């Protein structure tokens, strides 16, 4: 049995959970709270980053980059597999577009919005010196940054069926990891970005998404629209 | 002719320049100052991130992730190529270790040290409101973070010939991008980390490194040890 060490509100963990669900790869979920820096976790990944995927008790994969590329190679080389690389559709140029967008969401959007939003609204509730309330100035800046990223998703969705092209790809799941966490926190003004909303609605209706919609983190309740497929 | 849009003190740009030199892929260098956010540059890469590689006037590759994986595939599929994937040596598990470390340097080390060090010592000289001096508190924190990353490189180098294993890989060039920029800024206390110094000395002596050692950025002069191979 594979094991995925993850945190239920971590965007990168979520993107890999979605990918595993899409590809019907079963993995036991092990919960890790990233702000605890547990020695047993750091011994596995000294970077202290999530998620970690242990494949069949042998191979330890750290981080979305190593995990995504490994999964794509693993599934493609299976004797029963035919056709293009799963979730990396198309030719090399098309795969470069997928990778550019994965980097956009796990890199740029994480730096601009998600990482600090999680610190403000979740991690700081568990700060060692006691819970800290979000800073209004920081929250305002993060919401401004988020509107830019929503605009970019709306722009892409207005031109393509999925974010990187006509086929579903790792790019959609990278984006979904971030937007689903922000949606859990009630931070996404979907109504102002109808094309982004259509993209997210189609993704959220997939079977692979259901386990994520059932997740709850103690002390932080999602708004009712979080689980509503016709939000 | 390929074209690489880059900034001479950008760690990611440098890592790709080194890789291109190692693989004897000629590319014309186009200079871009990342803090200028030029519309013509943003039109090519809306993320505003470097480097950009235009392959033969057709394919536009944005960012180190898309560029590295494309180059590895491109070189491997060439009819004259035999043997393992260049700079991704070994089997899939070995490639995962390369990717984990690429992520370490371009992700974690960039967030912990290089990005903000560049802002403090280079970008802020060109701030729109006039030059800003580095903040002593920020610089102290960055230097503490840097010692942790030097310790990690020393740890890896004490166990392996190159950072990801016995063969040279993308991981070494990702790390070299960051350490060479910090070395240019006179910020690396090599003497305290002999194993890290041995690793960097071997890398710095390679022919692929020479063009980087010849680079100068106006107003920021490197220390004499920067170009000394017996530093």
Coordinates of C-alpha atoms in Angstrom, one line a residue:
Chain A
X1 CA 0.0 0.0 0.0
X2 CA 1.3 3.5 -0.9
X3 CA 1.3 6.1 1.8
X4 CA 0.8 9.9 1.3
X5 CA 2.0 12.1 4.1
X6 CA -0.1 15.3 3.8
X7 CA -2.0 18.1 5.5
X8 CA -5.7 18.4 4.5
X9 CA -5.5 22.1 3.9
X10 CA -2.1 22.1 2.1
X11 CA -2.6 23.0 -1.6
X12 CA 0.3 20.9 -2.8
X13 CA -1.0 17.9 -0.8
X14 CA -4.4 18.4 -2.3
X15 CA -3.1 18.6 -5.8
X16 CA -1.4 15.2 -5.4
X17 CA -4.4 13.6 -3.7
X18 CA -6.6 14.7 -6.7
X19 CA -4.1 13.2 -9.1
X20 CA -3.9 9.9 -7.3
X21 CA -7.7 9.7 -7.2
X22 CA -7.9 10.5 -10.9
X23 CA -5.4 7.8 -11.8
X24 CA -7.0 5.3 -9.3
X25 CA -3.8 5.0 -7.3
X26 CA -4.7 4.0 -3.8
X27 CA -2.7 5.6 -1.0
X28 CA -3.2 5.6 2.7
X29 CA -3.3 9.2 4.0
X30 CA -1.0 10.1 6.9
X31 CA -1.8 13.5 8.5
X32 CA 1.1 15.9 9.2
X33 CA 0.7 19.5 10.5
X34 CA 3.4 21.5 8.7
X35 CA 3.9 24.0 11.5
X36 CA 4.8 21.3 14.0
X37 CA 8.2 20.4 12.3
X38 CA 8.1 16.9 13.9
X39 CA 11.6 15.3 13.9
X40 CA 10.2 12.0 12.5
X41 CA 8.8 13.9 9.6
X42 CA 11.9 16.0 9.0
X43 CA 13.9 12.8 9.0
X44 CA 12.0 11.7 5.9
X45 CA 12.0 15.1 4.2
X46 CA 14.6 17.6 5.7
X47 CA 12.9 20.4 3.6
X48 CA 9.9 20.0 5.9
X49 CA 7.6 20.3 2.9
X50 CA 4.5 18.4 1.9
X51 CA 3.4 16.0 0.5
X52 CA 5.6 12.9 0.7
X53 CA 4.7 9.8 -1.2
X54 CA 6.0 6.4 -0.2
X55 CA 5.5 4.0 -3.1
X56 CA 5.1 0.4 -2.0
X57 CA 7.2 0.9 1.1
X58 CA 10.4 1.4 -0.9
X59 CA 10.6 4.6 -2.9
X60 CA 10.2 7.8 -1.0
X61 CA 9.2 10.8 -3.1
X62 CA 9.4 14.3 -1.7
X63 CA 7.4 17.2 -3.1
X64 CA 5.0 17.7 -6.0
X65 CA 7.8 18.0 -8.6
X66 CA 9.4 14.6 -7.9
X67 CA 6.0 13.0 -7.3
X68 CA 4.2 14.3 -10.5
X69 CA 7.0 13.3 -12.8
X70 CA 7.5 9.9 -11.1
X71 CA 3.7 9.1 -11.3
X72 CA 3.6 10.1 -15.0
X73 CA 6.6 7.9 -15.8
X74 CA 5.2 5.0 -13.6
X75 CA 1.8 5.0 -15.3
X76 CA 3.1 5.4 -18.8
X77 CA 5.5 2.5 -18.6
X78 CA 2.9 0.0 -17.3
X79 CA 2.3 -2.8 -19.8
X80 CA -1.4 -2.1 -19.9
X81 CA -0.9 1.6 -20.7
X82 CA -1.4 2.9 -24.2
X83 CA -1.6 6.4 -25.5
X84 CA -0.2 9.7 -24.2
X85 CA 1.3 10.3 -20.7
X86 CA -1.6 10.7 -18.3
X87 CA -2.2 14.3 -17.1
X88 CA 0.7 15.4 -19.3
X89 CA -1.3 15.3 -22.6
X90 CA 0.1 16.1 -26.0
X91 CA 3.6 16.6 -27.4
X92 CA 6.7 18.1 -25.7
X93 CA 5.5 21.6 -26.3
X94 CA 2.2 20.9 -24.7
X95 CA 3.9 19.3 -21.7
X96 CA 6.0 22.5 -21.3
X97 CA 2.7 24.5 -21.1
X98 CA 1.5 22.1 -18.4
X99 CA 4.8 22.5 -16.5
X100 CA 4.7 26.3 -16.9
X101 CA 1.3 26.4 -15.3
X102 CA 2.2 23.9 -12.5
X103 CA 5.0 26.3 -11.6
X104 CA 2.6 29.2 -11.8
X105 CA 0.3 27.8 -9.2
X106 CA 2.7 26.0 -6.9
X107 CA 5.3 28.7 -7.3
X108 CA 3.9 32.2 -8.0
X109 CA 0.3 31.8 -6.7
X110 CA 1.7 30.1 -3.5
X111 CA 4.1 33.0 -2.9
X112 CA 1.5 35.7 -3.8
X113 CA -1.5 34.2 -2.0
X114 CA -2.0 30.7 -0.6
X115 CA 1.1 30.3 1.6
X116 CA 0.6 33.5 3.6
X117 CA -3.2 33.1 3.6
X118 CA -2.8 29.7 5.3
X119 CA -0.3 31.3 7.8
X120 CA -2.7 34.1 8.6
X121 CA -5.9 32.0 8.9
X122 CA -4.7 28.5 10.0
X123 CA -1.1 28.2 11.1
X124 CA -1.2 31.3 13.3
X125 CA -4.1 29.7 15.3
X126 CA -1.5 27.2 16.4
X127 CA 1.4 29.6 17.0
X128 CA 3.6 28.6 19.9
X129 CA 2.9 31.9 21.7
X130 CA -0.9 31.4 21.4
X131 CA -3.4 32.1 18.6
X132 CA -2.8 35.2 16.5
X133 CA -5.5 37.0 14.6
X134 CA -5.0 37.7 10.9
X135 CA -3.6 41.1 10.1
X136 CA -6.1 43.2 8.2
X137 CA -3.4 44.8 6.1
X138 CA -1.9 41.5 5.1
X139 CA -5.3 40.0 4.3
X140 CA -6.1 43.0 2.1
X141 CA -2.9 42.6 0.1
X142 CA -3.5 38.8 -0.2
X143 CA -7.1 39.4 -1.5
X144 CA -5.8 41.8 -4.1
X145 CA -3.2 39.3 -5.2
X146 CA -5.9 36.6 -5.4
X147 CA -8.0 38.7 -7.7
X148 CA -5.1 38.7 -10.2
X149 CA -4.8 34.9 -10.1
X150 CA -8.5 34.5 -10.5
X151 CA -8.4 36.8 -13.5
X152 CA -5.6 34.7 -15.0
X153 CA -7.6 31.5 -14.5
X154 CA -10.7 33.2 -16.0
X155 CA -8.5 34.3 -19.0
X156 CA -7.2 30.8 -19.6
X157 CA -10.6 29.2 -19.1
X158 CA -12.2 31.5 -21.6
X159 CA -9.8 30.3 -24.3
X160 CA -9.3 26.6 -23.5
X161 CA -11.4 23.7 -22.1
X162 CA -8.9 23.1 -19.4
X163 CA -6.1 25.4 -18.1
X164 CA -3.2 24.0 -20.2
X165 CA -5.3 23.1 -23.3
X166 CA -8.1 20.8 -24.4
X167 CA -7.2 18.0 -22.1
X168 CA -7.2 17.8 -18.3
X169 CA -3.6 18.0 -16.9
X170 CA -1.5 18.4 -13.8
X171 CA -2.0 22.1 -14.3
X172 CA -5.7 21.9 -13.4
X173 CA -4.9 19.9 -10.3
X174 CA -2.1 22.2 -9.2
X175 CA -4.6 25.1 -9.5
X176 CA -7.4 23.1 -7.9
X177 CA -5.1 22.5 -4.8
X178 CA -4.8 26.2 -4.3
X179 CA -8.3 27.3 -5.1
X180 CA -10.0 24.6 -3.1
X181 CA -8.0 25.6 0.0
X182 CA -9.0 29.2 -0.5
X183 CA -12.6 28.2 -1.1
X184 CA -12.5 26.2 2.1
X185 CA -11.4 29.5 3.8
X186 CA -14.3 31.3 2.1
X187 CA -11.9 33.6 0.2
X188 CA -12.8 33.1 -3.4
X189 CA -15.2 35.7 -5.0
X190 CA -16.3 33.3 -7.8
X191 CA -19.2 35.5 -8.9
X192 CA -16.8 38.1 -10.2
X193 CA -15.0 35.6 -12.4
X194 CA -17.6 33.6 -14.3
X195 CA -15.2 31.8 -16.6
X196 CA -13.0 30.7 -13.6
X197 CA -16.2 29.6 -11.8
X198 CA -17.2 27.4 -14.8
X199 CA -13.7 25.8 -14.8
X200 CA -13.9 25.1 -11.0
X201 CA -17.4 23.8 -11.2
X202 CA -16.5 21.2 -13.8
X203 CA -13.4 20.1 -11.7
X204 CA -15.3 20.1 -8.4
X205 CA -18.0 17.8 -9.9
X206 CA -15.4 15.1 -10.6
X207 CA -15.4 11.9 -8.5
X208 CA -11.8 12.6 -7.6
X209 CA -12.8 15.7 -5.8
X210 CA -15.3 14.2 -3.4
X211 CA -12.9 13.1 -0.6
X212 CA -11.5 16.6 -0.5
X213 CA -14.9 18.1 -0.1
X214 CA -15.5 15.8 2.9
X215 CA -12.4 17.0 4.7
X216 CA -12.7 19.2 7.8
X217 CA -10.0 20.8 9.9
X218 CA -10.9 21.4 13.6
X219 CA -11.6 25.0 14.4
X220 CA -11.9 26.2 10.8
X221 CA -15.3 25.5 9.2
X222 CA -15.8 26.0 5.5
X223 CA -18.8 28.0 4.2
X224 CA -21.8 26.0 2.9
X225 CA -20.9 26.8 -0.7
X226 CA -17.7 24.8 -0.3
X227 CA -19.4 21.5 -0.8
X228 CA -22.2 22.7 -3.0
X229 CA -21.6 21.6 -6.6
X230 CA -24.0 24.4 -7.8
X231 CA -22.3 27.0 -5.7
Chain B
X1 CA 19.7 30.1 -33.0
X2 CA 18.2 29.6 -29.5
X3 CA 17.6 32.6 -27.3
X4 CA 17.8 32.7 -23.5
X5 CA 16.2 35.7 -21.8
X6 CA 18.0 36.0 -18.5
X7 CA 19.5 38.3 -15.9
X8 CA 23.1 37.8 -15.1
X9 CA 22.7 37.7 -11.3
X10 CA 19.5 35.5 -11.4
X11 CA 20.2 32.1 -9.8
X12 CA 17.7 30.3 -12.0
X13 CA 19.0 32.0 -15.2
X14 CA 22.5 30.9 -14.2
X15 CA 21.5 27.3 -13.5
X16 CA 20.1 27.1 -17.1
X17 CA 23.1 28.8 -18.6
X18 CA 25.4 26.3 -17.0
X19 CA 23.2 23.4 -18.2
X20 CA 23.2 24.8 -21.8
X21 CA 27.0 25.2 -21.7
X22 CA 27.4 21.6 -20.3
X23 CA 25.3 20.2 -23.0
X24 CA 26.9 22.3 -25.7
X25 CA 23.6 24.0 -26.7
X26 CA 24.3 27.4 -28.1
X27 CA 22.0 30.2 -27.1
X28 CA 22.1 33.9 -27.6
X29 CA 21.8 35.7 -24.3
X30 CA 19.2 38.5 -24.0
X31 CA 19.4 40.6 -20.8
X32 CA 16.3 41.3 -18.8
X33 CA 16.2 43.2 -15.5
X34 CA 13.5 41.4 -13.4
X35 CA 12.5 44.5 -11.4
X36 CA 11.7 46.5 -14.5
X37 CA 8.6 44.4 -15.5
X38 CA 8.8 45.4 -19.1
X39 CA 5.6 44.9 -21.0
X40 CA 7.4 43.2 -23.9
X41 CA 8.9 40.7 -21.5
X42 CA 5.6 40.1 -19.6
X43 CA 3.9 39.5 -22.9
X44 CA 6.2 36.5 -23.3
X45 CA 6.0 35.3 -19.7
X46 CA 3.1 36.8 -17.7
X47 CA 4.6 35.3 -14.6
X48 CA 7.5 37.8 -15.0
X49 CA 10.0 35.1 -14.1
X50 CA 13.3 34.2 -15.6
X51 CA 14.7 32.5 -17.5
X52 CA 12.9 32.1 -20.8
X53 CA 14.2 29.9 -23.5
X54 CA 13.2 30.3 -27.1
X55 CA 14.1 27.1 -29.0
X56 CA 14.8 27.7 -32.7
X57 CA 12.4 30.6 -32.9
X58 CA 9.4 28.4 -32.3
X59 CA 9.0 26.9 -28.9
X60 CA 8.9 29.3 -26.0
X61 CA 9.8 27.7 -22.6
X62 CA 9.1 29.6 -19.4
X63 CA 10.9 28.8 -16.2
X64 CA 13.5 26.3 -15.0
X65 CA 11.0 23.4 -14.6
X66 CA 9.7 23.5 -18.2
X67 CA 13.2 24.2 -19.6
X68 CA 15.0 21.4 -17.7
X69 CA 12.5 18.7 -18.5
X70 CA 12.3 19.8 -22.2
X71 CA 16.1 19.9 -22.6
X72 CA 16.4 16.4 -21.0
X73 CA 13.8 15.0 -23.4
X74 CA 15.2 16.9 -26.4
X75 CA 18.8 15.6 -25.9
X76 CA 17.7 12.1 -25.1
X77 CA 15.6 11.7 -28.2
X78 CA 18.3 12.9 -30.6
X79 CA 19.3 10.0 -32.9
X80 CA 23.0 10.4 -32.0
X81 CA 22.2 10.1 -28.3
X82 CA 22.8 6.9 -26.4
X83 CA 22.9 6.1 -22.7
X84 CA 21.0 7.7 -19.8
X85 CA 19.2 11.0 -19.8
X86 CA 21.8 13.8 -19.5
X87 CA 21.9 15.5 -16.1
X88 CA 19.1 13.2 -15.0
X89 CA 21.4 10.2 -14.4
X90 CA 20.3 6.8 -13.2
X91 CA 16.8 5.2 -12.8
X92 CA 13.5 6.8 -11.9
X93 CA 14.3 6.8 -8.2
X94 CA 17.6 8.5 -8.9
X95 CA 15.8 11.1 -11.0
X96 CA 13.4 11.7 -8.1
X97 CA 16.4 12.5 -5.9
X98 CA 17.6 15.0 -8.6
X99 CA 14.2 16.6 -8.7
X100 CA 13.9 16.8 -4.9
X101 CA 17.1 18.7 -4.8
X102 CA 16.3 21.0 -7.7
X103 CA 13.2 21.9 -5.7
X104 CA 15.3 22.4 -2.6
X105 CA 17.5 25.0 -4.2
X106 CA 15.1 26.7 -6.6
X107 CA 12.3 26.5 -4.0
X108 CA 13.4 26.4 -0.4
X109 CA 16.8 28.0 -0.7
X110 CA 15.4 30.8 -2.9
X111 CA 12.7 31.6 -0.4
X112 CA 15.0 31.3 2.6
X113 CA 18.0 33.2 1.2
X114 CA 18.7 34.1 -2.4
X115 CA 15.5 35.9 -3.5
X116 CA 15.6 38.4 -0.6
X117 CA 19.4 38.7 -0.6
X118 CA 19.1 39.9 -4.3
X119 CA 16.3 42.3 -3.3
X120 CA 18.4 43.7 -0.5
X121 CA 21.7 44.0 -2.3
X122 CA 20.8 44.5 -6.0
X123 CA 17.1 45.2 -6.8
X124 CA 16.8 47.8 -4.1
X125 CA 19.6 49.8 -5.7
X126 CA 17.2 50.3 -8.5
X127 CA 14.0 50.9 -6.5
X128 CA 11.6 53.5 -8.1
X129 CA 11.9 55.8 -5.1
X130 CA 15.7 55.8 -5.2
X131 CA 18.3 53.4 -3.9
X132 CA 17.6 51.7 -0.6
X133 CA 20.4 50.4 1.7
X134 CA 20.1 46.7 2.9
X135 CA 18.4 46.3 6.2
X136 CA 20.9 45.0 8.8
X137 CA 18.2 42.8 10.5
X138 CA 17.1 41.2 7.3
X139 CA 20.7 40.6 6.2
X140 CA 21.4 38.9 9.6
X141 CA 18.5 36.6 9.2
X142 CA 19.4 35.8 5.6
X143 CA 23.0 34.9 6.6
X144 CA 21.7 32.6 9.3
X145 CA 19.5 30.9 6.8
X146 CA 22.4 30.6 4.3
X147 CA 24.6 28.8 6.9
X148 CA 21.8 26.1 7.2
X149 CA 21.9 25.6 3.4
X150 CA 25.7 25.6 3.3
X151 CA 25.6 22.9 6.0
X152 CA 23.2 20.8 3.9
X153 CA 25.4 21.0 0.8
X154 CA 28.4 20.1 3.0
X155 CA 26.4 17.1 4.4
X156 CA 25.5 15.9 0.9
X157 CA 29.0 16.5 -0.5
X158 CA 30.5 14.5 2.4
X159 CA 28.5 11.5 1.3
X160 CA 28.4 11.7 -2.5
X161 CA 30.6 12.8 -5.3
X162 CA 27.9 15.2 -6.6
X163 CA 24.8 16.5 -4.7
X164 CA 22.3 13.9 -6.0
X165 CA 24.7 11.0 -6.3
X166 CA 27.8 9.8 -8.1
X167 CA 27.0 11.7 -11.3
X168 CA 26.7 15.3 -12.1
X169 CA 23.0 16.4 -12.4
X170 CA 20.5 19.3 -12.7
X171 CA 20.7 19.4 -8.9
X172 CA 24.3 20.6 -8.9
X173 CA 23.5 23.3 -11.4
X174 CA 20.4 24.4 -9.5
X175 CA 22.6 24.8 -6.4
X176 CA 25.4 26.4 -8.4
X177 CA 23.0 29.0 -9.7
X178 CA 22.3 30.1 -6.1
X179 CA 25.7 29.8 -4.6
X180 CA 27.4 31.6 -7.5
X181 CA 25.2 34.6 -7.1
X182 CA 25.8 34.7 -3.4
X183 CA 29.5 34.3 -4.0
X184 CA 29.4 37.2 -6.4
X185 CA 27.8 39.2 -3.6
X186 CA 30.7 38.1 -1.2
X187 CA 28.2 36.3 1.1
X188 CA 29.5 32.7 1.2
X189 CA 31.7 31.8 4.2
X190 CA 33.3 28.8 2.3
X191 CA 36.1 28.3 4.9
X192 CA 33.6 27.2 7.5
X193 CA 32.2 24.5 5.2
X194 CA 35.1 22.6 3.7
X195 CA 33.1 19.8 2.1
X196 CA 30.8 22.4 0.5
X197 CA 33.9 24.3 -0.7
X198 CA 35.3 21.1 -2.4
X199 CA 32.1 20.6 -4.2
X200 CA 31.9 24.2 -5.4
X201 CA 35.6 24.2 -6.4
X202 CA 35.1 21.2 -8.7
X203 CA 32.1 22.7 -10.3
X204 CA 33.7 26.2 -10.6
X205 CA 36.7 24.6 -12.5
X206 CA 34.4 23.3 -15.2
X207 CA 34.5 24.9 -18.6
X208 CA 30.8 25.5 -18.5
X209 CA 31.3 27.9 -15.5
X210 CA 33.8 30.3 -17.2
X211 CA 31.3 32.6 -18.9
X212 CA 29.5 33.1 -15.6
X213 CA 32.8 34.1 -13.9
X214 CA 33.3 36.7 -16.5
X215 CA 29.9 38.4 -15.9
X216 CA 29.8 41.8 -14.2
X217 CA 26.8 43.8 -13.1
X218 CA 27.3 47.6 -13.0
X219 CA 27.6 49.0 -9.5
X220 CA 28.1 45.6 -7.8
X221 CA 31.6 44.3 -8.0
X222 CA 32.4 40.8 -6.9
X223 CA 35.3 40.1 -4.4
X224 CA 38.6 38.8 -6.0
X225 CA 37.9 35.3 -4.7
X226 CA 34.8 35.1 -7.0
X227 CA 36.9 34.3 -10.1
X228 CA 39.8 32.5 -8.3
X229 CA 39.6 28.8 -8.9
X230 CA 41.8 28.2 -5.8
X231 CA 39.7 30.5 -3.7

